[in-house]
Amino acid sequence: MIKRSGVVLAMAALVSGLPTVAVASSDVPAAKHTVLGKYLSSKEAYERITGDRAKILFLDVRTGGELMFVGGTNETDAVVPFVEMKEPVAWDDKSGRFQLVPNASFVTAVDAARNKKSLSKTDMVMVMCRSGERSAKAVNALAATGYTNVWSVHDGFEGDLSKEGRRTLNGWKNASLPWSYKLDKSKFLIGFGLGN
């Protein structure tokens, strides 16, 4: 009976046009693991939103600075930073970059984005950051508040670092998926206090 159910689910996914296989936990680096264990590549995420986007909330959790200088995709429903640059600006010697601080209103902003699409905490949420580590932390934060179907885009917008220290291995941008340096202000309204 279990085998038959699996075949039925796979057939339903094929008929609906959704990918039947997501990324296995064993294929995701430990630093990108989530408590929910749900992972998609950027290509799989794009396939999902081009299928039935009405039932999916797609979030970009990168900082405003990242989006401004690296670009983004208008395929997301909202930009809700998981962390943001500390004000006043401070340097983090350990990481060798500017300090980032948690966004205290992250979950509240995600709730607002979810409500705007009339979705529940059991509907699919896809979370993308630069390379997949921050999105994993964002997934865990949402799971802690009752979200049950949150997927991390494990290769992120820019992808992982190559041996040369460049983000050229994978990710949304490197997969030639739709993106631009021109940002859509309406995507920022919830996460940046620009209005509702």
XYZ file of C-alpha atoms in Angstrom, residues 16-176:
161
model
C 0.435 18.878 -12.224
C 3.731 19.813 -13.893
C 5.628 20.121 -10.588
C 9.045 18.527 -10.164
C 8.750 15.098 -8.532
C 12.110 15.189 -6.772
C 13.490 17.842 -4.502
C 17.093 17.929 -3.302
C 17.966 15.228 -0.756
C 19.355 16.352 2.614
C 22.488 14.312 1.959
C 23.224 16.516 -1.068
C 23.019 19.728 0.968
C 26.024 20.902 3.050
C 25.449 20.692 6.819
C 25.609 24.501 7.197
C 22.524 24.718 4.961
C 20.411 22.090 6.755
C 17.038 23.085 8.189
C 14.820 21.582 10.876
C 12.193 20.846 8.204
C 14.642 19.174 5.794
C 13.052 20.632 2.637
C 15.390 21.846 -0.104
C 15.082 23.022 -3.688
C 17.666 24.179 -6.182
C 17.073 27.582 -7.764
C 15.965 25.826 -10.974
C 13.431 23.724 -9.051
C 12.154 26.838 -7.273
C 11.639 28.546 -10.627
C 9.761 25.514 -11.950
C 7.492 25.574 -8.906
C 6.555 29.242 -9.223
C 5.948 28.982 -12.942
C 3.556 26.119 -12.130
C 1.028 27.351 -9.550
C 2.403 30.509 -7.960
C -0.956 31.393 -6.331
C -0.366 28.688 -3.693
C 3.297 29.575 -3.033
C 4.951 32.416 -1.129
C 8.441 33.061 -2.555
C 10.682 35.214 -0.347
C 14.090 36.795 -0.843
C 15.684 37.279 2.596
C 18.821 39.166 1.499
C 19.696 42.664 2.665
C 18.753 45.800 0.789
C 22.425 46.383 -0.026
C 22.789 42.936 -1.573
C 19.776 43.502 -3.779
C 20.885 46.974 -4.810
C 24.392 45.915 -5.847
C 23.867 42.305 -6.982
C 20.336 42.408 -8.361
C 17.268 40.332 -7.722
C 14.391 38.583 -9.385
C 10.861 39.863 -9.763
C 9.705 36.248 -9.440
C 9.694 36.674 -5.644
C 6.559 37.811 -3.840
C 8.401 39.877 -1.230
C 11.830 40.848 0.039
C 12.019 40.404 3.811
C 15.604 40.652 5.106
C 16.493 38.028 7.705
C 19.389 40.225 8.822
C 20.366 43.781 7.957
C 23.523 45.885 8.294
C 24.027 47.228 11.790
C 23.404 50.940 12.289
C 25.694 52.702 12.884
C 27.852 50.603 10.588
C 30.336 48.383 12.427
C 33.025 45.950 11.289
C 33.042 42.273 12.318
C 36.711 41.193 12.586
C 35.784 37.500 12.882
C 33.866 37.339 9.592
C 35.875 40.070 7.830
C 32.797 42.046 6.798
C 30.312 44.573 8.091
C 28.230 43.414 11.037
C 24.748 42.141 10.356
C 22.016 42.087 12.982
C 18.813 40.015 13.040
C 15.665 41.634 11.678
C 13.428 41.688 14.777
C 10.306 41.966 12.623
C 11.222 39.141 10.222
C 8.424 36.719 11.156
C 5.856 39.527 11.420
C 6.790 40.730 7.923
C 6.600 37.184 6.515
C 3.174 36.788 8.147
C 2.062 39.997 6.413
C 3.357 38.760 3.037
C 1.600 35.423 3.576
C -1.669 37.118 4.568
C -1.462 39.363 1.504
C -1.657 36.190 -0.642
C -4.341 34.620 1.613
C -2.085 31.668 2.433
C -1.820 29.624 5.634
C 1.234 28.465 7.589
C 0.840 25.051 5.913
C 1.048 26.433 2.351
C 4.386 26.283 0.540
C 6.935 28.979 1.335
C 10.240 29.127 -0.586
C 13.098 31.122 0.916
C 16.145 32.350 -1.019
C 19.229 34.218 0.180
C 22.671 34.710 -1.368
C 23.978 31.123 -1.091
C 21.614 29.068 1.081
C 22.984 29.421 4.613
C 20.894 32.411 5.650
C 17.774 30.959 4.041
C 18.275 27.844 6.196
C 18.287 30.024 9.322
C 15.194 31.852 8.067
C 13.419 28.520 7.495
C 14.246 27.495 11.075
C 12.894 30.805 12.435
C 9.630 30.327 10.536
C 9.341 26.666 11.588
C 9.696 27.749 15.226
C 6.524 29.827 14.823
C 4.404 27.089 13.257
C 5.227 27.173 9.543
C 5.355 23.558 8.321
C 6.016 23.673 4.565
C 9.036 25.972 4.198
C 11.677 25.137 1.601
C 15.200 26.540 1.419
C 16.596 27.364 -2.024
C 19.915 25.775 -1.068
C 22.041 27.325 -3.830
C 20.648 30.832 -3.352
C 20.633 33.775 -5.711
C 24.399 33.997 -6.306
C 25.435 30.420 -5.535
C 28.397 28.870 -3.775
C 31.999 30.029 -3.951
C 34.340 28.469 -6.509
C 37.967 27.604 -5.678
C 38.827 31.063 -7.031
C 36.524 32.719 -4.481
C 33.823 33.726 -6.974
C 30.148 32.798 -6.830
C 30.038 31.008 -10.171
C 29.125 27.402 -9.297
C 25.348 27.417 -9.051
C 22.497 29.643 -7.888
C 19.660 31.571 -9.509
C 21.847 34.035 -11.380
C 24.268 31.398 -12.705
C 21.355 29.234 -13.885
C 20.343 32.086 -16.225
